[in-house]
mmCIF file of C-alpha atoms and ligand atoms in Angstrom:
data_model
loop_
_atom_site.group_PDB
_atom_site.id
_atom_site.type_symbol
_atom_site.label_atom_id
_atom_site.label_comp_id
_atom_site.label_asym_id
_atom_site.label_seq_id
_atom_site.Cartn_x
_atom_site.Cartn_y
_atom_site.Cartn_z
ATOM 1 C CA MET A 1 5.838 0.957 -19.772
ATOM 2 C CA ALA A 2 7.450 0.714 -16.450
ATOM 3 C CA GLU A 3 8.512 4.019 -14.888
ATOM 4 C CA ASP A 4 11.313 4.500 -12.314
ATOM 5 C CA LEU A 5 10.300 3.550 -8.657
ATOM 6 C CA ASN A 6 10.079 6.657 -6.392
ATOM 7 C CA ILE A 7 12.502 5.440 -3.635
ATOM 8 C CA ILE A 8 11.078 6.500 -0.321
ATOM 9 C CA SER A 9 12.751 7.377 3.043
ATOM 10 C CA GLY A 10 11.342 6.929 6.513
ATOM 11 C CA SER A 11 10.282 4.105 8.664
ATOM 12 C CA ARG A 12 10.187 0.639 7.125
ATOM 13 C CA GLU A 13 6.414 0.732 7.641
ATOM 14 C CA ASP A 14 6.460 4.236 5.660
ATOM 15 C CA GLN A 15 8.477 2.585 2.919
ATOM 16 C CA TYR A 16 6.250 -0.259 2.535
ATOM 17 C CA ARG A 17 3.145 1.762 2.555
ATOM 18 C CA SER A 18 4.463 4.109 -0.242
ATOM 19 C CA LEU A 19 6.036 1.261 -2.232
ATOM 20 C CA TYR A 20 2.686 -0.691 -2.339
ATOM 21 C CA PRO A 21 0.659 1.397 -4.773
ATOM 22 C CA GLN A 22 3.676 1.750 -6.898
ATOM 23 C CA VAL A 23 4.110 -1.855 -7.296
ATOM 24 C CA THR A 24 0.291 -2.410 -7.727
ATOM 25 C CA ALA A 25 0.523 0.094 -10.641
ATOM 26 C CA LEU A 26 3.587 -1.659 -12.064
ATOM 27 C CA LEU A 27 1.820 -4.886 -12.181
ATOM 28 C CA ASN A 28 -1.550 -3.630 -13.225
ATOM 29 C CA GLY A 29 -2.741 -5.217 -16.559
ATOM 30 C CA GLU A 30 0.135 -7.762 -16.660
ATOM 31 C CA THR A 31 -1.097 -11.263 -16.627
ATOM 32 C CA SER A 32 2.325 -13.084 -16.544
ATOM 33 C CA ARG A 33 3.078 -14.463 -13.064
ATOM 34 C CA ILE A 34 6.614 -14.681 -13.876
ATOM 35 C CA ALA A 35 6.907 -11.125 -15.030
ATOM 36 C CA ASN A 36 5.117 -9.885 -11.981
ATOM 37 C CA MET A 37 7.109 -12.011 -9.658
ATOM 38 C CA ALA A 38 10.371 -10.681 -11.179
ATOM 39 C CA ASN A 39 9.089 -7.053 -10.727
ATOM 40 C CA VAL A 40 8.023 -7.675 -7.107
ATOM 41 C CA CYS A 41 11.471 -8.937 -6.289
ATOM 42 C CA ALA A 42 13.158 -5.974 -8.065
ATOM 43 C CA ALA A 43 11.018 -3.502 -6.412
ATOM 44 C CA LEU A 44 11.669 -4.881 -2.819
ATOM 45 C CA LYS A 45 15.247 -5.107 -3.613
ATOM 46 C CA GLU A 46 15.692 -1.823 -4.957
ATOM 47 C CA GLN A 47 13.788 -0.120 -2.008
ATOM 48 C CA PHE A 48 15.179 -2.012 0.905
ATOM 49 C CA GLY A 49 18.457 -3.390 -0.323
ATOM 50 C CA PHE A 50 17.569 -6.829 1.012
ATOM 51 C CA PHE A 51 20.255 -9.356 0.544
ATOM 52 C CA TRP A 52 18.200 -11.747 -1.404
ATOM 53 C CA VAL A 53 14.618 -11.600 -2.483
ATOM 54 C CA GLY A 54 12.984 -14.354 -4.528
ATOM 55 C CA PHE A 55 9.979 -16.637 -5.178
ATOM 56 C CA TYR A 56 10.199 -20.360 -5.094
ATOM 57 C CA LEU A 57 7.458 -22.186 -7.163
ATOM 58 C CA VAL A 58 5.570 -25.240 -6.122
ATOM 59 C CA GLU A 59 6.060 -27.901 -8.634
ATOM 60 C CA GLY A 60 4.886 -31.439 -7.515
ATOM 61 C CA ASP A 61 6.591 -32.199 -4.276
ATOM 62 C CA GLU A 62 9.328 -29.814 -4.617
ATOM 63 C CA LEU A 63 9.956 -26.020 -4.547
ATOM 64 C CA VAL A 64 11.922 -24.741 -7.630
ATOM 65 C CA LEU A 65 13.599 -21.455 -7.924
ATOM 66 C CA GLY A 66 11.690 -18.736 -9.819
ATOM 67 C CA PRO A 67 12.328 -14.959 -10.300
ATOM 68 C CA PHE A 68 14.808 -13.566 -7.693
ATOM 69 C CA GLN A 69 17.190 -10.753 -7.041
ATOM 70 C CA GLY A 70 20.474 -11.558 -5.243
ATOM 71 C CA THR A 71 23.190 -14.106 -5.344
ATOM 72 C CA VAL A 72 22.901 -17.413 -6.927
ATOM 73 C CA ALA A 73 20.619 -19.910 -5.009
ATOM 74 C CA CYS A 74 19.582 -23.498 -4.490
ATOM 75 C CA THR A 75 17.274 -24.600 -7.281
ATOM 76 C CA ARG A 76 15.138 -27.123 -5.593
ATOM 77 C CA ILE A 77 13.946 -27.614 -2.086
ATOM 78 C CA ALA A 78 11.788 -30.618 -0.901
ATOM 79 C CA ARG A 79 8.484 -30.374 0.938
ATOM 80 C CA GLY A 80 9.362 -29.839 4.765
ATOM 81 C CA LYS A 81 12.890 -29.011 4.113
ATOM 82 C CA GLY A 82 14.735 -25.810 5.023
ATOM 83 C CA VAL A 83 12.713 -22.768 5.964
ATOM 84 C CA CYS A 84 11.029 -22.566 2.680
ATOM 85 C CA GLY A 85 9.857 -25.983 2.633
ATOM 86 C CA THR A 86 8.807 -25.797 6.289
ATOM 87 C CA ALA A 87 6.690 -22.788 5.555
ATOM 88 C CA TRP A 88 4.981 -24.575 2.610
ATOM 89 C CA GLN A 89 4.403 -27.721 4.671
ATOM 90 C CA GLN A 90 3.183 -25.884 7.659
ATOM 91 C CA ARG A 91 1.149 -23.240 5.575
ATOM 92 C CA GLN A 92 2.499 -20.383 7.562
ATOM 93 C CA ASN A 93 4.884 -17.573 7.531
ATOM 94 C CA ILE A 94 8.070 -18.049 9.277
ATOM 95 C CA ILE A 95 10.553 -15.441 10.683
ATOM 96 C CA VAL A 96 13.948 -16.644 11.257
ATOM 97 C CA PRO A 97 16.048 -14.248 13.511
ATOM 98 C CA ASP A 98 19.176 -16.443 13.381
ATOM 99 C CA VAL A 99 19.503 -19.089 10.467
ATOM 100 C CA ASP A 100 22.111 -21.052 12.560
ATOM 101 C CA GLN A 101 19.437 -21.812 14.898
ATOM 102 C CA PHE A 102 17.020 -23.129 12.570
ATOM 103 C CA PRO A 103 17.289 -26.715 12.352
ATOM 104 C CA GLY A 104 17.706 -27.963 8.662
ATOM 105 C CA HIS A 105 18.191 -24.415 7.316
ATOM 106 C CA ILE A 106 19.468 -24.386 3.692
ATOM 107 C CA ALA A 107 22.487 -22.194 3.494
ATOM 108 C CA CYS A 108 22.398 -20.915 -0.055
ATOM 109 C CA SER A 109 24.834 -18.058 0.956
ATOM 110 C CA SER A 110 27.026 -17.972 4.182
ATOM 111 C CA LEU A 111 26.358 -14.292 4.223
ATOM 112 C CA SER A 112 22.556 -14.713 4.939
ATOM 113 C CA ARG A 113 21.900 -14.311 8.685
ATOM 114 C CA SER A 114 18.132 -14.040 9.179
ATOM 115 C CA GLU A 115 15.045 -14.382 6.956
ATOM 116 C CA ILE A 116 11.426 -14.237 6.418
ATOM 117 C CA VAL A 117 9.382 -16.701 4.397
ATOM 118 C CA ILE A 118 5.773 -16.148 3.218
ATOM 119 C CA PRO A 119 3.566 -18.795 1.460
ATOM 120 C CA VAL A 120 1.379 -17.650 -1.354
ATOM 121 C CA PHE A 121 -1.998 -19.224 -1.606
ATOM 122 C CA ASN A 122 -4.208 -19.533 -4.611
ATOM 123 C CA PRO A 123 -8.045 -18.925 -4.253
ATOM 124 C CA ALA A 124 -8.408 -22.704 -3.605
ATOM 125 C CA GLY A 125 -6.174 -22.361 -0.554
ATOM 126 C CA GLU A 126 -3.284 -24.220 -2.126
ATOM 127 C CA VAL A 127 0.346 -22.973 -1.698
ATOM 128 C CA ILE A 128 1.430 -22.098 -5.113
ATOM 129 C CA ALA A 129 4.698 -20.159 -4.292
ATOM 130 C CA ILE A 130 6.947 -19.029 -1.370
ATOM 131 C CA LEU A 131 8.382 -15.580 -1.156
ATOM 132 C CA ASP A 132 11.952 -15.772 0.568
ATOM 133 C CA VAL A 133 13.455 -12.647 1.736
ATOM 134 C CA ASP A 134 17.003 -12.811 3.416
ATOM 135 C CA SER A 135 19.173 -10.409 5.232
ATOM 136 C CA GLU A 136 22.877 -10.286 5.971
ATOM 137 C CA PHE A 137 22.007 -8.916 9.505
ATOM 138 C CA PRO A 138 20.637 -11.097 12.183
ATOM 139 C CA ASP A 139 17.145 -10.533 13.629
ATOM 140 C CA PHE A 140 16.300 -8.167 10.707
ATOM 141 C CA PHE A 141 12.668 -8.907 10.212
ATOM 142 C CA ASP A 142 9.553 -8.288 12.316
ATOM 143 C CA GLU A 143 5.771 -8.076 12.274
ATOM 144 C CA THR A 144 5.790 -5.088 10.050
ATOM 145 C CA ASP A 145 7.607 -7.096 7.295
ATOM 146 C CA ARG A 146 5.456 -10.072 8.040
ATOM 147 C CA THR A 147 2.327 -8.002 7.326
ATOM 148 C CA TRP A 148 3.560 -6.168 4.497
ATOM 149 C CA LEU A 149 5.400 -8.765 2.542
ATOM 150 C CA GLU A 150 2.297 -10.911 2.804
ATOM 151 C CA LYS A 151 0.474 -8.151 0.827
ATOM 152 C CA PHE A 152 3.433 -7.932 -1.813
ATOM 153 C CA ALA A 153 3.561 -11.549 -2.027
ATOM 154 C CA SER A 154 -0.208 -11.813 -2.957
ATOM 155 C CA LEU A 155 0.200 -9.341 -5.793
ATOM 156 C CA ILE A 156 1.412 -12.128 -8.044
ATOM 157 C CA LEU A 157 -1.907 -13.934 -7.897
HETATM 158 N N1 SME B 1 16.794 -19.954 3.067
HETATM 159 C C1 SME B 1 16.154 -21.062 2.298
HETATM 160 C C2 SME B 1 16.898 -21.600 1.245
HETATM 161 C C3 SME B 1 16.806 -20.708 0.100
HETATM 162 S S1 SME B 1 18.040 -19.303 0.131
HETATM 163 O O1 SME B 1 18.113 -18.687 1.350
HETATM 164 C C4 SME B 1 17.766 -18.390 -1.070
HETATM 165 C C5 SME B 1 15.743 -22.184 3.371
HETATM 166 O O2 SME B 1 16.385 -22.595 4.281
HETATM 167 O O3 SME B 1 14.613 -22.621 3.098
#
């Protein structure tokens, strides 16, 4: 049974470091990827108060909205479109300090100002999902987020 998260103060690095073992424990023994994605989103949202945290799942040549926390969102994103579709196509993380400066950014909410998008690879090296974290503040994400969100995203494998 899930226990309440122990909410942490301190630097963002401290928060990620303390949250990580809690989320690992929460997911331990659960084989449902959907359930695990849902709890990763909830834990990140609860700890950091991000505006939007969610997974998009690769289905054929599209990304389809999966478990998320936040406002209603676009359900399908084509490969190469928006930040998420570009991260999938390029097989790399993308930090967008100002969404208005990213050509083709898909605005699901006008309140989102910056974002970070992390592809999740299966053992065969295929992208199976994308973790998308959005902030209502410009220039909100940095290398600390990139490092740690990559680790959190990999927990759903
Ligand atoms: N930011 C994404 C769209 C998804 S929403 O922000 C939830 C993009 O441009 O790919």
